[in-house]
Coordinates of C-alpha atoms in Angstrom, one line a residue:
X1 CA -5.7 0.2 2.5
X2 CA -3.9 -0.5 5.9
X3 CA -4.4 -4.1 7.2
X4 CA -3.8 -5.0 10.8
X5 CA -3.9 -8.7 12.2
X6 CA -4.4 -9.4 16.0
X7 CA -2.6 -12.7 16.6
X8 CA -1.2 -14.9 19.4
X9 CA -0.4 -18.5 19.6
X10 CA -2.2 -18.2 22.9
X11 CA -6.0 -18.5 23.0
X12 CA -8.1 -16.9 25.6
X13 CA -6.5 -13.5 25.6
X14 CA -9.6 -11.7 24.7
X15 CA -8.1 -11.1 20.9
X16 CA -11.8 -11.3 19.7
X17 CA -13.5 -9.2 22.0
X18 CA -10.4 -6.7 21.2
X19 CA -11.0 -6.6 17.6
X20 CA -14.9 -6.3 18.0
X21 CA -14.5 -3.2 20.2
X22 CA -11.8 -1.5 18.3
X23 CA -13.8 -1.8 15.2
X24 CA -16.6 -0.2 16.6
X25 CA -14.2 2.5 18.3
X26 CA -12.7 3.1 15.0
X27 CA -16.3 3.6 13.5
X28 CA -16.6 6.3 16.3
X29 CA -13.7 8.1 15.5
X30 CA -14.8 8.4 11.5
X31 CA -12.7 5.8 10.1
X32 CA -14.3 3.6 7.7
X33 CA -13.5 -0.1 8.9
X34 CA -13.6 -3.7 8.0
X35 CA -13.1 -6.5 10.7
X36 CA -12.5 -9.6 8.9
X37 CA -13.0 -12.8 10.5
X38 CA -10.4 -15.2 9.5
X39 CA -10.7 -17.4 12.5
X40 CA -12.6 -20.9 11.5
X41 CA -14.2 -20.6 14.8
X42 CA -15.8 -17.3 13.6
X43 CA -16.3 -16.1 17.2
X44 CA -16.0 -12.2 15.9
X45 CA -19.0 -12.9 13.5
X46 CA -21.0 -14.4 16.6
X47 CA -20.2 -11.5 18.4
X48 CA -21.5 -9.0 15.4
X49 CA -24.6 -11.0 14.2
X50 CA -27.7 -12.9 15.8
X51 CA -28.5 -16.4 15.3
X52 CA -30.8 -16.1 12.5
X53 CA -28.8 -13.5 10.5
X54 CA -25.7 -16.5 11.4
X55 CA -28.2 -19.2 9.8
X56 CA -28.5 -17.2 6.4
X57 CA -24.6 -16.7 6.4
X58 CA -24.2 -20.2 7.0
X59 CA -27.0 -21.8 4.9
X60 CA -26.5 -24.5 2.1
X61 CA -27.4 -22.1 -0.4
X62 CA -24.5 -21.4 -2.8
X63 CA -22.4 -19.2 -2.6
X64 CA -22.4 -19.0 1.2
X65 CA -22.1 -15.5 2.3
X66 CA -18.9 -15.7 4.3
X67 CA -15.2 -15.7 3.8
X68 CA -15.7 -19.2 3.0
X69 CA -18.2 -18.6 0.1
X70 CA -15.9 -16.1 -1.2
X71 CA -12.9 -18.6 -1.5
X72 CA -14.4 -21.6 -2.4
X73 CA -14.2 -21.2 -6.0
X74 CA -10.2 -21.1 -5.5
X75 CA -10.5 -24.0 -3.3
X76 CA -12.6 -26.2 -5.8
X77 CA -10.5 -25.2 -8.7
X78 CA -13.6 -23.7 -10.7
X79 CA -12.2 -19.9 -10.5
X80 CA -10.8 -17.4 -8.1
X81 CA -12.1 -15.4 -5.2
X82 CA -15.1 -13.7 -5.1
X83 CA -15.3 -10.4 -3.8
X84 CA -16.7 -11.1 -0.4
X85 CA -19.8 -10.3 1.3
X86 CA -19.9 -7.4 3.7
X87 CA -22.3 -7.0 6.8
X88 CA -23.3 -3.4 7.6
X89 CA -23.3 -3.2 11.2
X90 CA -23.1 0.4 11.8
X91 CA -22.4 3.7 10.2
X92 CA -18.7 3.0 8.5
X93 CA -18.3 -0.5 10.0
X94 CA -18.2 -3.4 8.1
X95 CA -17.8 -7.4 8.9
X96 CA -16.3 -9.8 6.6
X97 CA -18.2 -13.1 8.2
X98 CA -16.2 -15.7 9.0
X99 CA -17.4 -19.4 8.9
X100 CA -16.9 -22.8 10.6
X101 CA -16.4 -24.4 7.3
X102 CA -13.4 -22.6 6.5
X103 CA -11.3 -25.2 8.8
X104 CA -11.7 -27.4 5.6
X105 CA -9.3 -25.3 3.8
X106 CA -6.5 -26.0 6.0
X107 CA -5.0 -28.7 3.7
X108 CA -5.0 -26.7 0.7
X109 CA -3.3 -23.5 1.9
X110 CA -0.8 -26.2 3.4
X111 CA -0.2 -28.4 0.2
X112 CA 0.0 -25.0 -1.9
X113 CA 2.6 -23.4 0.2
X114 CA 5.7 -25.2 -1.1
X115 CA 4.0 -25.1 -4.7
X116 CA 5.0 -21.7 -4.9
X117 CA 8.4 -21.8 -5.0
X118 CA 7.6 -23.8 -8.3
X119 CA 6.2 -20.7 -9.7
X120 CA 3.0 -22.6 -9.9
X121 CA 0.1 -19.8 -10.5
X122 CA -3.0 -21.6 -8.5
X123 CA -0.4 -22.1 -5.6
X124 CA -0.1 -18.2 -5.5
X125 CA -3.8 -17.6 -6.2
X126 CA -4.4 -19.7 -3.1
X127 CA -2.1 -18.7 -0.8
X128 CA -2.7 -15.0 -1.4
X129 CA -6.6 -15.6 -1.6
X130 CA -7.2 -13.5 2.1
X131 CA -5.0 -10.7 0.9
X132 CA -6.9 -10.0 -2.6
X133 CA -10.1 -10.8 -1.0
X134 CA -9.7 -8.2 1.8
X135 CA -8.5 -5.8 -1.2
X136 CA -11.6 -6.5 -2.8
X137 CA -13.8 -5.6 0.4
X138 CA -11.9 -2.7 1.2
X139 CA -12.8 -1.1 -2.4
X140 CA -16.3 -2.2 -2.4
X141 CA -17.0 -0.1 0.9
X142 CA -14.2 2.3 0.6
X143 CA -12.8 1.1 4.1
X144 CA -9.6 2.8 5.5
X145 CA -8.6 0.2 7.8
X146 CA -8.9 -3.7 8.2
X147 CA -8.7 -5.4 11.3
X148 CA -8.1 -9.1 11.0
X149 CA -9.1 -11.8 13.7
X150 CA -7.6 -14.9 13.4
X151 CA -6.9 -18.1 15.3
X152 CA -4.6 -18.9 18.1
X153 CA -2.7 -21.3 16.2
X154 CA 0.6 -21.4 13.9
X155 CA -1.3 -23.2 11.1
X156 CA -1.5 -23.0 7.4
X157 CA -4.7 -20.7 7.4
X158 CA -3.3 -18.5 9.9
X159 CA -0.1 -18.1 7.7
X160 CA -1.7 -17.1 4.6
X161 CA -4.1 -14.7 6.8
X162 CA -0.7 -13.2 8.3
X163 CA 0.8 -12.5 4.6
X164 CA -2.4 -10.3 4.0
X165 CA -1.2 -8.2 7.2
X166 CA 0.6 -5.0 7.0
X167 CA 0.9 -5.1 10.4
X168 CA 0.3 -7.3 13.7
X169 CA -0.8 -6.6 17.3
X170 CA -0.2 -8.9 20.3
X171 CA -2.9 -9.6 22.5
X172 CA -1.7 -10.7 25.9
X173 CA -2.7 -11.9 29.2
X174 CA -0.4 -11.5 32.6
X175 CA 0.4 -15.4 32.6
X176 CA 2.6 -17.6 31.8
X177 CA 1.0 -18.9 28.7
X178 CA 0.9 -15.9 27.1
X179 CA 4.7 -15.3 27.5
X180 CA 4.9 -18.9 25.9
X181 CA 3.0 -17.7 22.9
X182 CA 5.5 -14.9 22.0
X183 CA 8.3 -17.2 22.5
X184 CA 6.4 -19.2 19.6
X185 CA 5.3 -16.1 17.7
X186 CA 8.5 -14.4 17.2
X187 CA 10.2 -16.8 15.4
X188 CA 7.3 -18.0 13.3
X189 CA 6.6 -14.7 11.9
X190 CA 10.2 -14.1 11.1
X191 CA 10.0 -17.4 9.4
X192 CA 6.6 -16.9 7.7
X193 CA 7.8 -13.5 6.3
X194 CA 11.3 -14.5 5.2
X195 CA 9.4 -17.4 3.2
X196 CA 7.0 -15.6 1.7
X197 CA 9.7 -13.0 0.4
X198 CA 11.6 -16.0 -1.2
X199 CA 8.1 -16.8 -3.0
X200 CA 7.7 -13.2 -4.1
X201 CA 11.2 -13.1 -5.6
X202 CA 9.6 -16.4 -7.7
X203 CA 6.8 -14.5 -8.7
X204 CA 8.4 -11.5 -9.8
X205 CA 9.9 -13.5 -12.9
X206 CA 6.6 -14.0 -14.3
X207 CA 4.5 -11.3 -15.9
X208 CA 1.1 -13.4 -15.2
X209 CA 2.3 -13.5 -11.6
X210 CA 3.0 -10.1 -11.2
X211 CA -0.5 -9.1 -12.4
X212 CA -2.1 -11.0 -9.4
X213 CA -0.9 -8.0 -7.3
X214 CA 0.2 -10.4 -4.4
X215 CA 0.5 -9.1 -0.8
X216 CA 3.6 -7.9 0.4
X217 CA 3.5 -9.8 4.0
X218 CA 4.9 -7.2 5.9
X219 CA 3.4 -8.7 9.1
X220 CA 5.1 -5.8 11.0
X221 CA 4.7 -6.0 14.7
X222 CA 3.6 -2.8 16.0
X223 CA 3.2 -3.8 19.7
X224 CA 1.2 -5.5 22.2
X225 CA -2.0 -5.1 24.5
X226 CA -2.1 -6.4 27.9
X227 CA -5.7 -7.5 29.2
X228 CA -5.3 -6.9 33.0
X229 CA -7.1 -8.5 35.5
X230 CA -9.0 -6.6 38.2
X231 CA -6.7 -4.5 40.4
X232 CA -6.5 -6.1 44.2
X233 CA -3.9 -6.3 46.6
X234 CA -4.3 -10.0 47.4
X235 CA -1.7 -12.5 46.4
X236 CA -3.4 -13.9 43.1
X237 CA -2.9 -10.2 41.8
X238 CA 0.7 -10.3 42.9
X239 CA 1.4 -13.4 41.0
X240 CA -0.2 -11.6 37.6
X241 CA 2.4 -9.0 38.4
X242 CA 5.0 -11.4 37.8
X243 CA 4.2 -12.2 34.7
X244 CA 3.2 -8.8 33.6
X245 CA 6.5 -7.4 34.6
X246 CA 8.3 -10.1 32.2
X247 CA 6.3 -8.9 29.2
X248 CA 8.8 -6.1 28.0
X249 CA 12.1 -7.8 27.9
X250 CA 10.4 -11.2 26.4
X251 CA 8.5 -9.0 23.6
X252 CA 11.9 -7.5 22.9
X253 CA 13.5 -10.9 22.6
X254 CA 10.8 -12.9 20.9
X255 CA 9.2 -10.7 18.8
X256 CA 11.7 -8.1 17.8
X257 CA 15.0 -10.4 18.1
X258 CA 16.7 -8.2 20.5
X259 CA 18.8 -10.7 22.5
X260 CA 20.1 -8.0 24.9
X261 CA 16.4 -7.3 25.7
X262 CA 17.2 -4.2 27.8
X263 CA 14.7 -1.5 28.7
X264 CA 12.0 -0.9 31.3
X265 CA 10.4 -3.8 33.0
X266 CA 7.1 -1.7 33.6
X267 CA 4.6 -2.3 30.8
X268 CA 3.2 1.1 31.7
X269 CA 6.3 3.0 30.4
X270 CA 7.4 0.3 27.4
X271 CA 7.1 2.0 24.3
X272 CA 6.0 -1.1 22.7
X273 CA 2.6 -1.7 25.0
X274 CA -0.1 -0.2 22.9
X275 CA -2.5 0.0 26.0
X276 CA -3.5 -1.7 29.4
X277 CA -7.2 -2.8 29.2
X278 CA -9.0 -3.2 32.5
X279 CA -11.1 -6.3 33.3
X280 CA -14.6 -4.9 32.6
X281 CA -15.9 -8.5 32.9
X282 CA -19.2 -7.1 34.8
X283 CA -20.0 -5.3 31.3
X284 CA -19.9 -8.1 28.8
X285 CA -23.4 -10.0 29.6
X286 CA -25.0 -6.4 29.1
X287 CA -23.0 -5.9 26.0
X288 CA -24.0 -9.2 24.8
X289 CA -27.7 -8.9 25.2
X290 CA -27.5 -5.5 23.8
X291 CA -25.7 -6.7 20.8
X292 CA -23.1 -3.7 21.1
X293 CA -19.9 -2.8 22.5
X294 CA -19.3 -2.3 26.2
X295 CA -18.4 1.4 25.8
X296 CA -22.1 1.9 24.1
X297 CA -24.0 0.5 26.8
X298 CA -26.7 2.9 28.2
X299 CA -28.5 2.5 31.3
X300 CA -31.3 1.4 29.0
X301 CA -29.4 -1.7 28.4
X302 CA -29.0 -2.2 32.4
X303 CA -26.0 -0.5 32.9
X304 CA -26.8 1.3 35.8
X305 CA -25.1 3.1 39.0
X306 CA -21.7 1.9 39.1
X307 CA -21.6 0.1 35.7
X308 CA -22.1 3.7 34.0
X309 CA -18.6 4.8 35.5
X310 CA -17.2 1.6 34.1
X311 CA -18.7 2.2 30.5
X312 CA -16.9 5.9 30.6
X313 CA -13.7 4.3 31.7
X314 CA -14.1 1.4 29.0
X315 CA -14.8 3.8 26.5
X316 CA -11.8 6.1 27.2
X317 CA -9.4 3.0 27.4
X318 CA -10.5 1.7 23.8
X319 CA -10.3 5.3 22.5
X320 CA -6.6 5.7 23.6
X321 CA -5.9 2.2 22.3
X322 CA -7.3 2.7 18.9
X323 CA -5.2 6.0 18.8
X324 CA -2.4 4.5 19.7
X325 CA -2.6 1.9 17.1
X326 CA -3.6 4.8 14.4
X327 CA -0.7 6.6 15.0
X328 CA 1.6 3.3 14.5
X329 CA -0.2 2.4 11.4
X330 CA -0.5 5.9 10.0
X331 CA -4.1 6.1 10.1
X332 CA -6.3 9.4 10.8
X333 CA -9.2 9.3 12.9
X334 CA -11.4 12.4 11.8
X335 CA -13.3 12.6 15.3
X336 CA -10.1 12.2 17.4
X337 CA -10.5 15.8 18.3

């Protein structure tokens, strides 16, 4: 199983929409994929399912059919994590639904983190819960790829979620705040990776802990995606270009710890840039109403005239991006050719 987390300390960069559209694109390319909503805001789940289904997922009936429901026995101390419910959104496409109640687990993930250094079994069970849960979901549906959406913060829930990830993609917008997010994100990922490695060394001394099949916590950064603003020649776009030009060096310095930061200033030529996505804002309302990705819109959904040209362009952009990520994580896309 290959697990890719999409993470930025800065919110509002289109991270959830990116995960949603990539999940659909991978299914189109013949890859069985799970979109895992580990963000307590659960926006990815809201994109996938309608209100009636969400009401059922978040009902008071126990266990809830969400990531929180799968995690609850571990949080309560009554058992280990359950196999999470998977919502089949389409052929080869599954969702592990998120839950607003997941936010109540923040304190537990925080308090158990230092206890791992004491070799406590419960601490390792809690901190590794997301990784083991996603492994069970992958086995249940035969998925090759798991895409993980997390919240825009550096808290304990996200730390546990990132430990479950093999790779990390950083979504960006061309603005000062995304660059500051990079500056926060790089050192944090390095600290989390180092700290989890120390805890794994403690776990390796105990046969019982070894049997947990703890995630490796690689969190290897494989690149960034820039959500572009509309291309115009007026002053606002020139201002965006200023921040866009700063991304390659900032990524090298903050994320890769390459302090000389030498390389191209053009994101289009930067080997760490996985893709640049145009602003398809005009398509999003149609996609939301049709409950489908923008690149699968049809005239019957309201996408007529110039909108259909935008749909085709959107499809090509996401296809190129999905293939670029697949190459970095060694996942084969059967329908690529």
